[in-house]
Amino acid sequence: MAEEHKQIDPITGTATTGHEWDGLRELNTPLPRWWLWLFYLTIVWAIGYWIVYPAWPLIHNSTQGLFGYHSRDAVVEDLDALHAQRGPMMAKLGSATTAEILADPQLLDFARAQGRVAFADNCAPCHGAGGGGTKGYPNLNDDDWLWGGKIADIEQTIRFGARAGNDQGRQGNMPPFTGVLKPAEISNVADYVRSLSGLSTEAGADLAAGKKVFADNCAVCHGDNAKGNRELGSANLTDRIWLYGSDKEAIVDGIEKGHGGVMPTWDGRLSEPVIKSLAVYVYSFGGGEK
């Protein structure tokens, strides 16, 4: 009787479900048997997975599974194996001076590789992936160094930072001159500073007046020749390398408000081998001094 009441689609010859919506009928085409068995198999596999692996969260823990496997344990094992492999070279790197590292080709290659990774993790957010820097963050590829570009100088700066509150770190701020100098004096000395590196100045700029302001207020740190003083971390104003910009507005802003960018202290945050490898890596950019 059931077969007699089946409604057959005249086009496909397939039975319909008997339902009709706005003149539309649904063909009764069940899923293939192979698909159903595969679906049932995945259910069985999922149940087995719940049993043998950690799966269900509990209040303070989770089900541990019959296998007792944890991916975190696998990560720890991999890290332990990596540390065991690198251990001898890391120990050698930690005990060697930066000068000794530069003299040992094998250790130098290891330090550069280690430093490249450490730089990407810790330094690139400020100095850029290639050390090119940006406004307010020094370019580490050139040969312009506020506190010296020898590898020992670089290591000290990395280790203790700059203006970071560490007594062994680099000190020296550019003080604000608002209220100390008149606006006209600031404008004149800004023109004079631009002229020191051959940059154009405004028409009618009083360079003589700017030179006097410089001699009275700026030379004490930057020197009479404006080439800076590494003991104070004062910039060379004659080399066309500008940390905050070379246009007059940027220079006036620096004179008015001062500068005091902070380089964080990495001593105690990074290990001894990593600090040395960073010094070697930065030194290898090409701007390091002998």
PDB file of N, CA and C in Angstrom, residues 184-192 205-215:
ATOM      1  N   ALA A 184      62.398  84.559  19.524  1.00  0.00           N
ATOM      2  CA  ALA A 184      63.289  85.004  18.448  1.00  0.00           C
ATOM      3  C   ALA A 184      64.653  84.342  18.568  1.00  0.00           C
ATOM      4  N   GLU A 185      65.128  84.173  19.795  1.00  0.00           N
ATOM      5  CA  GLU A 185      66.423  83.523  20.009  1.00  0.00           C
ATOM      6  C   GLU A 185      66.358  82.053  19.607  1.00  0.00           C
ATOM      7  N   ILE A 186      65.246  81.403  19.933  1.00  0.00           N
ATOM      8  CA  ILE A 186      65.081  79.998  19.549  1.00  0.00           C
ATOM      9  C   ILE A 186      65.043  79.865  18.032  1.00  0.00           C
ATOM     10  N   SER A 187      64.349  80.779  17.375  1.00  0.00           N
ATOM     11  CA  SER A 187      64.281  80.751  15.915  1.00  0.00           C
ATOM     12  C   SER A 187      65.661  80.967  15.302  1.00  0.00           C
ATOM     13  N   ASN A 188      66.416  81.907  15.847  1.00  0.00           N
ATOM     14  CA  ASN A 188      67.750  82.197  15.312  1.00  0.00           C
ATOM     15  C   ASN A 188      68.701  81.023  15.503  1.00  0.00           C
ATOM     16  N   VAL A 189      68.680  80.409  16.679  1.00  0.00           N
ATOM     17  CA  VAL A 189      69.609  79.311  16.921  1.00  0.00           C
ATOM     18  C   VAL A 189      69.205  78.078  16.113  1.00  0.00           C
ATOM     19  N   ALA A 190      67.900  77.917  15.848  1.00  0.00           N
ATOM     20  CA  ALA A 190      67.452  76.813  14.995  1.00  0.00           C
ATOM     21  C   ALA A 190      67.987  76.992  13.581  1.00  0.00           C
ATOM     22  N   ASP A 191      67.934  78.219  13.071  1.00  0.00           N
ATOM     23  CA  ASP A 191      68.500  78.492  11.747  1.00  0.00           C
ATOM     24  C   ASP A 191      70.000  78.228  11.747  1.00  0.00           C
ATOM     25  N   TYR A 192      70.666  78.631  12.804  1.00  0.00           N
ATOM     26  CA  TYR A 192      72.110  78.433  12.877  1.00  0.00           C
ATOM     27  C   TYR A 192      72.450  76.944  12.907  1.00  0.00           C
ATOM     28  N   ALA A 205      67.416  85.134   7.793  1.00  0.00           N
ATOM     29  CA  ALA A 205      67.788  84.503   9.065  1.00  0.00           C
ATOM     30  C   ALA A 205      69.032  85.166   9.630  1.00  0.00           C
ATOM     31  N   ASP A 206      69.014  85.433  10.928  1.00  0.00           N
ATOM     32  CA  ASP A 206      70.143  86.095  11.593  1.00  0.00           C
ATOM     33  C   ASP A 206      71.061  85.017  12.164  1.00  0.00           C
ATOM     34  N   LEU A 207      71.962  84.516  11.316  1.00  0.00           N
ATOM     35  CA  LEU A 207      72.847  83.432  11.737  1.00  0.00           C
ATOM     36  C   LEU A 207      73.851  83.896  12.780  1.00  0.00           C
ATOM     37  N   ALA A 208      74.251  85.138  12.713  1.00  0.00           N
ATOM     38  CA  ALA A 208      75.206  85.658  13.700  1.00  0.00           C
ATOM     39  C   ALA A 208      74.578  85.654  15.089  1.00  0.00           C
ATOM     40  N   ALA A 209      73.321  86.080  15.165  1.00  0.00           N
ATOM     41  CA  ALA A 209      72.629  86.062  16.456  1.00  0.00           C
ATOM     42  C   ALA A 209      72.435  84.627  16.938  1.00  0.00           C
ATOM     43  N   GLY A 210      72.122  83.721  15.992  1.00  0.00           N
ATOM     44  CA  GLY A 210      71.953  82.319  16.359  1.00  0.00           C
ATOM     45  C   GLY A 210      73.242  81.700  16.852  1.00  0.00           C
ATOM     46  N   LYS A 211      74.346  82.090  16.235  1.00  0.00           N
ATOM     47  CA  LYS A 211      75.647  81.581  16.665  1.00  0.00           C
ATOM     48  C   LYS A 211      75.954  82.014  18.086  1.00  0.00           C
ATOM     49  N   LYS A 212      75.597  83.240  18.433  1.00  0.00           N
ATOM     50  CA  LYS A 212      75.847  83.736  19.794  1.00  0.00           C
ATOM     51  C   LYS A 212      74.990  82.976  20.809  1.00  0.00           C
ATOM     52  N   VAL A 213      73.725  82.743  20.450  1.00  0.00           N
ATOM     53  CA  VAL A 213      72.849  81.972  21.344  1.00  0.00           C
ATOM     54  C   VAL A 213      73.413  80.567  21.535  1.00  0.00           C
ATOM     55  N   PHE A 214      73.902  79.994  20.452  1.00  0.00           N
ATOM     56  CA  PHE A 214      74.483  78.650  20.527  1.00  0.00           C
ATOM     57  C   PHE A 214      75.691  78.642  21.455  1.00  0.00           C
ATOM     58  N   ALA A 215      76.577  79.605  21.281  1.00  0.00           N
ATOM     59  CA  ALA A 215      77.789  79.668  22.101  1.00  0.00           C
ATOM     60  C   ALA A 215      77.458  79.852  23.576  1.00  0.00           C
TER      61      ALA A 215
END
